[in-house]
Coordinates of C-alpha atoms in Angstrom, one line a residue:
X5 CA -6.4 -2.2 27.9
X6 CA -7.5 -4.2 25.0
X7 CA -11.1 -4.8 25.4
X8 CA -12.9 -8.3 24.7
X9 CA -14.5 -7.0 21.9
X10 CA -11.7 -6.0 19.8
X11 CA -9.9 -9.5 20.7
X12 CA -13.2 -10.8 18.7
X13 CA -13.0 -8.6 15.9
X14 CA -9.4 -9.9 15.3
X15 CA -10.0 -13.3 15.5
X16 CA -13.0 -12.8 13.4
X17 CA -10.9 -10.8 10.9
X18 CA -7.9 -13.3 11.0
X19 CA -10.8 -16.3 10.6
X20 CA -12.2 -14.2 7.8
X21 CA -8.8 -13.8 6.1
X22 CA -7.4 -17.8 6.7
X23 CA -10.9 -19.0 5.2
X24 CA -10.4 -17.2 2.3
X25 CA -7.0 -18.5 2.0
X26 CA -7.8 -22.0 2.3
X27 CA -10.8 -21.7 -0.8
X28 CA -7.7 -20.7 -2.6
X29 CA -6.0 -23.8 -1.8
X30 CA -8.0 -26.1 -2.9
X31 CA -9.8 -24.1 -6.1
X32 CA -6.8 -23.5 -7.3
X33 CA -2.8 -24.3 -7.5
X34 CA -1.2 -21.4 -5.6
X35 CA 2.0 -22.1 -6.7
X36 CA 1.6 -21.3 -10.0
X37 CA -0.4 -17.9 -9.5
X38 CA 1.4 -14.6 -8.9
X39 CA 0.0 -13.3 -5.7
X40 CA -3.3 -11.8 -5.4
X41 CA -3.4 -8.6 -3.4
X42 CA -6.1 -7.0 -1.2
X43 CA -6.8 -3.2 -1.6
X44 CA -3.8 -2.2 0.7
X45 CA -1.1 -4.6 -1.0
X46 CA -2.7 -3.3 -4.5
X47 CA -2.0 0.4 -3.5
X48 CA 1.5 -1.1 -3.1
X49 CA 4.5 -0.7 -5.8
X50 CA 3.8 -4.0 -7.4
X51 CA 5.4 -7.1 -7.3
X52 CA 8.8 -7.6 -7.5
X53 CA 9.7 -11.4 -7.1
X54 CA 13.2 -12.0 -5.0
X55 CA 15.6 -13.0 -7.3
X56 CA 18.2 -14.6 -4.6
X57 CA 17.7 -17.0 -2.0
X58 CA 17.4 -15.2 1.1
X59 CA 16.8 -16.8 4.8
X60 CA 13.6 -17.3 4.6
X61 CA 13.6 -19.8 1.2
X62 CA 15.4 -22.0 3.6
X63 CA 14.5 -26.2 3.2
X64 CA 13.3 -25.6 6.2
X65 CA 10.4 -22.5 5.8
X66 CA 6.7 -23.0 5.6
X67 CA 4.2 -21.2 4.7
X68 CA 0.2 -21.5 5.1
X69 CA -0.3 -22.6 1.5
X70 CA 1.8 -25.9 2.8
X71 CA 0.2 -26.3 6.2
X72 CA -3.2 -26.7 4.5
X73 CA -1.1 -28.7 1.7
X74 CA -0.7 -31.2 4.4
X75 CA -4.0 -31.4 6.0
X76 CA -5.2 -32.1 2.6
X77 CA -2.8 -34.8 1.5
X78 CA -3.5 -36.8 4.7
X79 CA -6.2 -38.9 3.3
X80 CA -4.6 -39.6 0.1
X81 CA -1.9 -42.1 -0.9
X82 CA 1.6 -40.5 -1.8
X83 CA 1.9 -39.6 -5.4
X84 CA 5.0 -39.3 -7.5
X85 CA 4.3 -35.8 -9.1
X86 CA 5.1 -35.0 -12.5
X87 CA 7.1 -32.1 -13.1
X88 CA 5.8 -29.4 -15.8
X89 CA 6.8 -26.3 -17.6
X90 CA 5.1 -23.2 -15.7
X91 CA 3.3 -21.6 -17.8
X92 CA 4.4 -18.0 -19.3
X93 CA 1.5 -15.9 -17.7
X94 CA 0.5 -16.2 -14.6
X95 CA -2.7 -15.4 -13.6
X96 CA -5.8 -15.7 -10.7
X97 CA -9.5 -14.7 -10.3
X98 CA -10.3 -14.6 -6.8
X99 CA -12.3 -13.4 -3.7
X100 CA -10.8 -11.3 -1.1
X101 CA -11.4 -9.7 1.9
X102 CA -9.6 -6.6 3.8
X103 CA -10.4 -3.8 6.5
X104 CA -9.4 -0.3 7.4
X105 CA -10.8 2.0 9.8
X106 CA -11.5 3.9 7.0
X107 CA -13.4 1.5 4.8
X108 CA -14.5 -0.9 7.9
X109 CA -14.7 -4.3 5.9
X110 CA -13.6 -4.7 2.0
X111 CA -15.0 -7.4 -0.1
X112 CA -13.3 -7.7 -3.5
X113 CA -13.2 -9.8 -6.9
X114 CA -9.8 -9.6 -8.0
X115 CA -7.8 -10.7 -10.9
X116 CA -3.6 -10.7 -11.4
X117 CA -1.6 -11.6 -14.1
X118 CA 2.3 -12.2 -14.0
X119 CA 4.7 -12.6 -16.7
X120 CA 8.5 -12.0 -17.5
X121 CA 8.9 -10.0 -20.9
X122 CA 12.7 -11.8 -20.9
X123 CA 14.1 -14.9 -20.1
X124 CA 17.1 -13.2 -18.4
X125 CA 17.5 -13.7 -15.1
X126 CA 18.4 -10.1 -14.5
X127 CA 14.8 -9.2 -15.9
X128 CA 12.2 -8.6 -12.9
X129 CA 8.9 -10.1 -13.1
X130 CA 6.1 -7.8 -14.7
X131 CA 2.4 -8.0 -13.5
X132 CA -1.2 -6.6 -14.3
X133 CA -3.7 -6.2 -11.6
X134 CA -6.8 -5.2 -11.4
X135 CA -10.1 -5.5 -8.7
X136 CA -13.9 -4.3 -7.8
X137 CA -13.8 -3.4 -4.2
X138 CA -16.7 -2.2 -2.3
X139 CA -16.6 -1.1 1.4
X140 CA -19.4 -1.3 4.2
X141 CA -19.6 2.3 3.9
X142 CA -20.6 2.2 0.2
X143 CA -17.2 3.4 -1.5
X144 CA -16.3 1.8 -4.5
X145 CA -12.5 1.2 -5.8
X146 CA -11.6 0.1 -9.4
X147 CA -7.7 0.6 -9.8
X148 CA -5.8 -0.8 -12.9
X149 CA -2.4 -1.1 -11.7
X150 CA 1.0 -2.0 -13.8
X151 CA 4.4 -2.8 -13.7
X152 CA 6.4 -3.6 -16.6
X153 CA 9.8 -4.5 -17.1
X154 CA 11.3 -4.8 -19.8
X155 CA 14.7 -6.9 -20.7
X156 CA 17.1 -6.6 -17.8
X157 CA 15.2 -4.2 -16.0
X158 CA 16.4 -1.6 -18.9
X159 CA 13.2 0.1 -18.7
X160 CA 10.1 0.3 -15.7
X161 CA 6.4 1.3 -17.3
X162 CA 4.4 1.9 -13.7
X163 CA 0.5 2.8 -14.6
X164 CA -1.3 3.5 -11.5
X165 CA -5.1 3.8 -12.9
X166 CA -7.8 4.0 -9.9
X167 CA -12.2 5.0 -9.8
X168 CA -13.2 6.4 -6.6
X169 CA -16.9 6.9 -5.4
X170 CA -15.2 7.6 -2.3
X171 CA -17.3 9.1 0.9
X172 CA -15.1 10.1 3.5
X173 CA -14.6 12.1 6.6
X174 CA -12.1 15.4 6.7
X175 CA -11.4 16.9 10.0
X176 CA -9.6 20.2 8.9
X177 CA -6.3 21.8 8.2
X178 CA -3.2 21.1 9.8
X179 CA -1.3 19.0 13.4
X180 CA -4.3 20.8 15.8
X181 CA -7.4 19.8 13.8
X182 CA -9.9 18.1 16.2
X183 CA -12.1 15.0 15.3
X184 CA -14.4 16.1 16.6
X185 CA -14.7 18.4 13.9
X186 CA -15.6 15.8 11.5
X187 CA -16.9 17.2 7.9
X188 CA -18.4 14.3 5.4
X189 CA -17.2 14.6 2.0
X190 CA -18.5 12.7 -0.9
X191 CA -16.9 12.5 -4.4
X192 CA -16.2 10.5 -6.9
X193 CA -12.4 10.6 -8.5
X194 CA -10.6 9.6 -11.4
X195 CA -6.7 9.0 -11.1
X196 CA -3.9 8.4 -14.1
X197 CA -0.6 8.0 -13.3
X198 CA 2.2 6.6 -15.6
X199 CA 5.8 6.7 -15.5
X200 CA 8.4 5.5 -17.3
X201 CA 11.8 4.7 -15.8
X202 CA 14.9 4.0 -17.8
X203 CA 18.3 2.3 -15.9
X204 CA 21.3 4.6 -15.6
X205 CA 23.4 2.3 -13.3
X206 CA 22.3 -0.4 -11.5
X207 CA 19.7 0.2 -9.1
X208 CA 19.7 3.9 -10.6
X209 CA 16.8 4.7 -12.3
X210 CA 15.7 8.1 -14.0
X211 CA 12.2 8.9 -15.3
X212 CA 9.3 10.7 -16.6
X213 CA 5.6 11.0 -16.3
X214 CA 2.2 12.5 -16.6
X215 CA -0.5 12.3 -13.5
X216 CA -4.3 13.5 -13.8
X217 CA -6.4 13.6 -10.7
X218 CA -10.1 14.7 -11.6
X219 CA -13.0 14.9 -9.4
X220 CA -16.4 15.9 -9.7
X221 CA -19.6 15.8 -7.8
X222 CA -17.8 17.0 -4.6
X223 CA -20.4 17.4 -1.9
X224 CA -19.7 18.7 1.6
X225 CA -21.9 17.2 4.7
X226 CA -21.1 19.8 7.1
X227 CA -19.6 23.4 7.3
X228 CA -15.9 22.6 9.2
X229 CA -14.1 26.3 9.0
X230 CA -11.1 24.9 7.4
X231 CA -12.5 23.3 4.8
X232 CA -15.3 26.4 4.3
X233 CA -11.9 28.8 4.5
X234 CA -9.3 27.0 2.2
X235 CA -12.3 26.2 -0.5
X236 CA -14.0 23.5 -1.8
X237 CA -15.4 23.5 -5.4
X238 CA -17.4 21.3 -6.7
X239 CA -15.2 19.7 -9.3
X240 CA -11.3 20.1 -9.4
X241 CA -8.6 19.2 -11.9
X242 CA -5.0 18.5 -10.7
X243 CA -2.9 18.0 -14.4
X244 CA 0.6 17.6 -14.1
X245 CA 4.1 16.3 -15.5
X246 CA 6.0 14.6 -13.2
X247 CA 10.2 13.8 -12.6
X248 CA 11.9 11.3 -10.9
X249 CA 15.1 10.0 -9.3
X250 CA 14.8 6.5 -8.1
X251 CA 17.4 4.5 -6.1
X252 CA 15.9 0.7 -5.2
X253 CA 18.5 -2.1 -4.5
X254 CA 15.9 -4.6 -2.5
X255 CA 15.3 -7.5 -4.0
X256 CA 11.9 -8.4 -3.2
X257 CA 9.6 -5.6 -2.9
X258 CA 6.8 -7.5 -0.9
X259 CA 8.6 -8.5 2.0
X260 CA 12.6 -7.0 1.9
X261 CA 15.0 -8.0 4.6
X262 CA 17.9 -6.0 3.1
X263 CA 18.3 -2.9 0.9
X264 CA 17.4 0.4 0.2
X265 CA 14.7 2.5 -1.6
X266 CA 15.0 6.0 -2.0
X267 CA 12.4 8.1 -4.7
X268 CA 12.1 11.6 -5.3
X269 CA 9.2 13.2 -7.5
X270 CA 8.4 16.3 -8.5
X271 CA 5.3 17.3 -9.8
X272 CA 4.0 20.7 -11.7
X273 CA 0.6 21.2 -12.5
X274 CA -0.1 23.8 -15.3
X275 CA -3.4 25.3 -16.2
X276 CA -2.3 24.8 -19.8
X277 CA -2.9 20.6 -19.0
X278 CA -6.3 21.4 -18.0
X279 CA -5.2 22.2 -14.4
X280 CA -7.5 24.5 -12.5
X281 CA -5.0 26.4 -10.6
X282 CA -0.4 26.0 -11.5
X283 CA 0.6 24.4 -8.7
X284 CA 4.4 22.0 -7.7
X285 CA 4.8 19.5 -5.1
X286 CA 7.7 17.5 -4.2
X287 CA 7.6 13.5 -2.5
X288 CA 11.0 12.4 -0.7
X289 CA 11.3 9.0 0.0
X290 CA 13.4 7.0 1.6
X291 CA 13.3 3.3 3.0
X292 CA 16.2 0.9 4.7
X293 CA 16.2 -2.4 6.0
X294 CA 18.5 -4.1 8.0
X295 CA 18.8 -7.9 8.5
X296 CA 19.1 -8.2 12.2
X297 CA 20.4 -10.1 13.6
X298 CA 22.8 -10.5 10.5
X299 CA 20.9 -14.2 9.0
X300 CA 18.0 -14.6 11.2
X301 CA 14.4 -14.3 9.9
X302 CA 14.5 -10.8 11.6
X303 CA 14.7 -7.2 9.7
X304 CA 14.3 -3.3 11.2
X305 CA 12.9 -0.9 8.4
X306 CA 12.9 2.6 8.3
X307 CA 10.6 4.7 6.4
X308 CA 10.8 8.4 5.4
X309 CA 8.0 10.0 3.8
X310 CA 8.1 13.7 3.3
X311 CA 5.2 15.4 1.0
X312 CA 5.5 18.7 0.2
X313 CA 3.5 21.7 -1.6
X314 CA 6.1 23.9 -3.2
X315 CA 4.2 26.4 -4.6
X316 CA 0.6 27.4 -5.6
X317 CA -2.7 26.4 -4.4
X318 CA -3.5 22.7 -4.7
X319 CA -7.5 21.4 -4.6
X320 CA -8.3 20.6 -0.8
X321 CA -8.3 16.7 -1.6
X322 CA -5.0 16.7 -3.4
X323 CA -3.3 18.2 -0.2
X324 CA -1.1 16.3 1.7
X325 CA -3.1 13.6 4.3
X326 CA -2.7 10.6 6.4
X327 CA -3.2 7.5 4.7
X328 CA -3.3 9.4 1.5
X329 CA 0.8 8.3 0.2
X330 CA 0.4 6.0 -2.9
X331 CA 0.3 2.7 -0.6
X332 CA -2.7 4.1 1.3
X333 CA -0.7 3.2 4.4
X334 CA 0.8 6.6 6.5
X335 CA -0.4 7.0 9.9
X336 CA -1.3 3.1 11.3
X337 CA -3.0 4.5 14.7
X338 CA -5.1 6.7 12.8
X339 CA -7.9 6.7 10.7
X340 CA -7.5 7.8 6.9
X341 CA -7.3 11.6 6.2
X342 CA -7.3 12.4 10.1
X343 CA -4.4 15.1 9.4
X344 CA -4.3 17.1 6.3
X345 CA -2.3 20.5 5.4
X346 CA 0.0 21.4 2.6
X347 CA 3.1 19.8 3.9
X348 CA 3.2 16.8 5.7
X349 CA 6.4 15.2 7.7
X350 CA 6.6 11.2 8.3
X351 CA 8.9 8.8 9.7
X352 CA 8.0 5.5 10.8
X353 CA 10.0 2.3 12.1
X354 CA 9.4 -1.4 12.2
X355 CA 10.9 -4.4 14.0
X356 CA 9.9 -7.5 12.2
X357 CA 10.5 -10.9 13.5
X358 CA 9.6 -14.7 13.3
X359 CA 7.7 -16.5 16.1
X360 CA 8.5 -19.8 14.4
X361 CA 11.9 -21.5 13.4
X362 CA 9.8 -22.2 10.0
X363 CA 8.9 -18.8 9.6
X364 CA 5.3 -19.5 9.7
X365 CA 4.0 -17.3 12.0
X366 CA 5.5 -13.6 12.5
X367 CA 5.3 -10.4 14.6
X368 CA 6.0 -6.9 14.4
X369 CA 6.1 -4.1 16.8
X370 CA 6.4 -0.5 14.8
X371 CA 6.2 3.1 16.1
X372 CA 5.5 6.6 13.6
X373 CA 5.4 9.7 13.9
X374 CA 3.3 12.4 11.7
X375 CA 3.6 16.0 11.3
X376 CA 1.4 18.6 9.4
X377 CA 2.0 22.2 9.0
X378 CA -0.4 24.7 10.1
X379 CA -2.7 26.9 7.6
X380 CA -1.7 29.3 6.4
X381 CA 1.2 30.4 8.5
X382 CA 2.8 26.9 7.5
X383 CA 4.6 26.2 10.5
X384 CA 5.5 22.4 12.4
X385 CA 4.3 22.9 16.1
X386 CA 2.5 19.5 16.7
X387 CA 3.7 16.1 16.5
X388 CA 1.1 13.2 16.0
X389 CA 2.7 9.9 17.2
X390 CA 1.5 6.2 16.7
X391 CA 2.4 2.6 17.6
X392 CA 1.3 -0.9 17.8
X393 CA 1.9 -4.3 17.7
X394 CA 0.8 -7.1 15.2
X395 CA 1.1 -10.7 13.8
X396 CA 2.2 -12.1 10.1
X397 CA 1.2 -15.2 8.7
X398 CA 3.2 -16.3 6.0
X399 CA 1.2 -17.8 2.9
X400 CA 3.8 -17.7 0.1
X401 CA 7.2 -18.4 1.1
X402 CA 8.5 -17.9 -2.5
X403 CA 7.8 -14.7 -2.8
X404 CA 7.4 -14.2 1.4
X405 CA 4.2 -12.6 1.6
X406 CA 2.2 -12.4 4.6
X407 CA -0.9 -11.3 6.0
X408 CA -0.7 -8.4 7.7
X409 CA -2.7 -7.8 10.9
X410 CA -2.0 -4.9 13.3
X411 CA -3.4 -3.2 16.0
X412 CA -2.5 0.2 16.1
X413 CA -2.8 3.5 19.0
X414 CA -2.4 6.8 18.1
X415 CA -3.2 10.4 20.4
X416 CA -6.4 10.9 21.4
X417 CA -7.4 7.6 21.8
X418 CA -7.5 7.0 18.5
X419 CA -7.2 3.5 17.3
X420 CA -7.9 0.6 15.3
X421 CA -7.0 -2.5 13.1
X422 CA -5.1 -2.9 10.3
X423 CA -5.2 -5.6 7.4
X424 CA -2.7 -6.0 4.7
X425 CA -1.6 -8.4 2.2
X426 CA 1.9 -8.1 2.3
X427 CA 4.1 -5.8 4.2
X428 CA 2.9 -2.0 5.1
X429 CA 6.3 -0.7 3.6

C-alpha cells in the first residue's frame, strides 16, 4: 500500500517541478527556447524536434506553458501580436530540479542551445547542452553533451562529455547480490565519448568513434567479497574505439509515438590507448513504438537493452549495472547500480496514454525485467522484475515533452520515485 508519506513526497516533488516551470514562464519566452533538460533527459540522446505533425500538435492540444499562458493573460487587455523571425540559435539559462533514488534531490543551473546547420527541412535540429548538478548526497555532475547534424542529416557528430565526483553504493556481483550487502564507493570520473555517424540510406546510419572512461581516487567504504574478489584499484583506465550500426526512423526522439530505433556498438579497449587491461563489449539496442489505438494520443513502446562483455577483464565500474545505460534509466523499481555483473539482459515495456482530450495531463503504466549473470561462472539463473505506474504533464506541445513522474516496485521491496524531463525511453 502506498503510504501517506510518499503521497507527500510526490506532490511535494510535482509542486517542486510546476514551480519551477512557471518561473520559466514568465522570465522567459518558452516558445522560442529549445528545451531545457534535467539530469535524466540530459543523459538522453538529444533532441530531435518532430518534423511532421503528429496527433498530439492537434488545434486542439495544450500544454502547461499555455495553461499558465492563460492565467497570465487574464488581467491584461487582448493584444494583436506581432509576428517575428525566430532567431537562429536558440538558447536558455535556467534552474532545475530532479530526483532519483540514487541522487535523492538534484538542483541544477543549466544552459541549452539549438540551432539548425541547414535550412532544409530534411536537416534535424542540432543542440549543445550543458549543466552543474549537485545531489543531496554531495555528487557532482558536469556533462557536455552534443548533437550535430549536418545538411540533410548526412552526417551525426554525438559528443557525450560528463565529470563525476560520484559517491555511490555497490552491492556485488551478479542476479543474487543482496542489499544488504551494501559497499560505499567514492570516485571521481571523467567520460569522452564521440561518434560520428554518416547516412547510408535513410534512417541507416554507420559510424565510428573513440570513448575514454578514467577514474581516479577510487575509495572503498566497506570490504563486500565481490567487490574485494573481482578487484578494485585505485585508478582505472577504460580506452577504446568504438563501431556502430544505427537504424532510427522516429521522428521525434523526446516523446515518439511511432517508429523504430535499433543501435549496435562495439567497443575494444586496447592497452596500446592507454587502457589498463584489452578488453570488448557489445550494446544491442532495440526500441518500437506503436500508435495505439491507431490516431489516439496513446503509444506501447518496447525497449531491448542487452550489454555485454565479450572478452577480457573490464574495471569493476565499467561493468554492466542498473541504471548505468547511457540514459541513466534501466531498472525503474530499483535504485542505481543495485545489479552489476559482466553481462546484463533488459527488456522493458510501456503503455502511454492521455488522461485529457487536450493531452495535458498523461499516464503510463510500464513493467521490466533485468537479468545479470553470475561471477564468474557467467550463467542467467535470476530474474529481477519491476513495475509501476506514473503521470506526464505536458509542458511543450511542439516538441511533446513532458515531465515525467513515476513510482516504481521492484523485488524485495525495493522502491521509489522517479523524475524525468521527457520520456524514460
Amino acid at each position: 500500500m502506498i503510504s501517506f508519506n510518499l503521497i507527500r513526497e510526490l506532490v511535494k516533488t510535482v509542486f517542486i517541478i510546476l514551480s519551477v516551470s512557471f518561473w520559466r514562464l514568465f522570465s522567459c519566452d518558452v516558445r522560442a527556447q529549445a528545451v531545457v533538460p534535467t539530469p535524466a533527459m540530459l543523459q538522453e540522446e538529444m533532441i530531435t524536434i518532430a518534423d511532421s505533425v503528429g496527433p498530439e500538435e492537434k488545434t486542439d492540444a495544450k500544454d502547461l506553458m499555455d495553461v499558465l499562458g492563460q492565467m497570465k493573460r487574464k488581467s491584461k487587455t487582448t493584444q494583436k501580436v506581432k509576428e517575428t523571425a525566430p532567431p537562429k540559435i536558440l538558447y536558455s539559462m535556467v534552474p532545475a530540479v530532479g530526483y532519483t533514488l540514487s541522487t535523492g534531490v538534484v538542483g541544477l543551473l543549466s544552459a541549452n542551445a539549438a540551432f539548425y546547420l541547414s535550412d532544409t527541412a530534411t536537416t534535424n535540429i542540432s543542440s549543445v547542452n550543458t549543466s552543474f548538478n549537485y545531489s543531496q548526497y554531495n555528487q557532482i555532475t558536469i556533462p557536455v553533451l552534443a548533437n550535430i547534424w549536418t545538411k540533410d542529416n548526412g552526417y551525426n557528430f554525438v559528443v557525450d562529455w560528463r565529470y563525476f565526483k560520484y559517491p555511490q553504493d555497490t552491492y556485488g556481483l551478479g542476479g543474487h547480490s543482496s542489499i544488504a550487502n551494501a559497499d560505499r564507493i567514492d570516485y571521481s570520473h571523467v567520460r569522452l565519448h564521440q561518434t560520428v555517424l554518416k547516412k547510408v540510406a535513410g534512417a541507416f546510419y554507420l559510424g565510428a568513434g573513440y570513448q575514454l572512461d578514467y577514474r581516479w581516487k577510487i575509495r572503498q567504504g566497506g570490504s563486500n567479497e565481490d567487490v574485494t574478489s573481482y578487484g578494485l584499484t585505485h585508478k582505472s583506465v577504460s580506452s577504446g574505439l568504438v563501431g556502430t550500426v544505427l537504424y532510427d526512423s522516429r521522428k521525434n526522439s523526446i516523446n515518439p509515438e511511432v517508429g523504430l530505433y535499433a543501435n549496435a556498438r562495439y567497443r575494444t579497449n586496447l592497452t596500446v590507448l592507454g587502457s589498463n587491461t584489452n578488453w570488448q563489449s557489445l550494446v544491442l539496442e532495440f526500441r518500437k513504438y506503436i500508435n495505439f489505438p491507431r490516431g489516439s494520443r496513446n503509444t506501447l513502446a518496447f525497449w531491448d537493452f542487452n550489454w555485454l562483455t565479450l572478452a577480457g577483464k573490464p574495471p569493476y565500474l565499467d561493468l554492466p549495472s542498473t541504471s548505468w545505460d547511457p540514459s541513466n534509466n534501466t531498472g525503474r523499481g530499483y535504485i542505481q547500480g543495485r545489479f552489476r555483473s559482466p553481462n546484463m539482459l533488459y527488456f522493458e515495456s510501456e503503455y502511454r496514454f492521455a488522461l485529457t482530450q487536450n493531452g495535458l495531463i498523461g499516464g503510463v503504466v510500464f513493467g521490466n525485467a533485468q537479468s545479470f549473470s553470475n561471477w564468474p561462472d557467467k550463467k542467467f539463473n535470476k530474474v529481477a522484475p519491476g513495475a509501476g505506474l506514473g503521470i506526464r504533464i505536458k509542458i511543450n506541445k511542439t516538441s511533446r515533452t513532458n515531465i515525467a513522474v513515476d513510482y516504481g516496485f521492484g523485488a524485495g521491496g525495493s522502491r521509489g520515485l522517479f523524475v524525468n524531463l521527457g520520456e524514460v525511453f
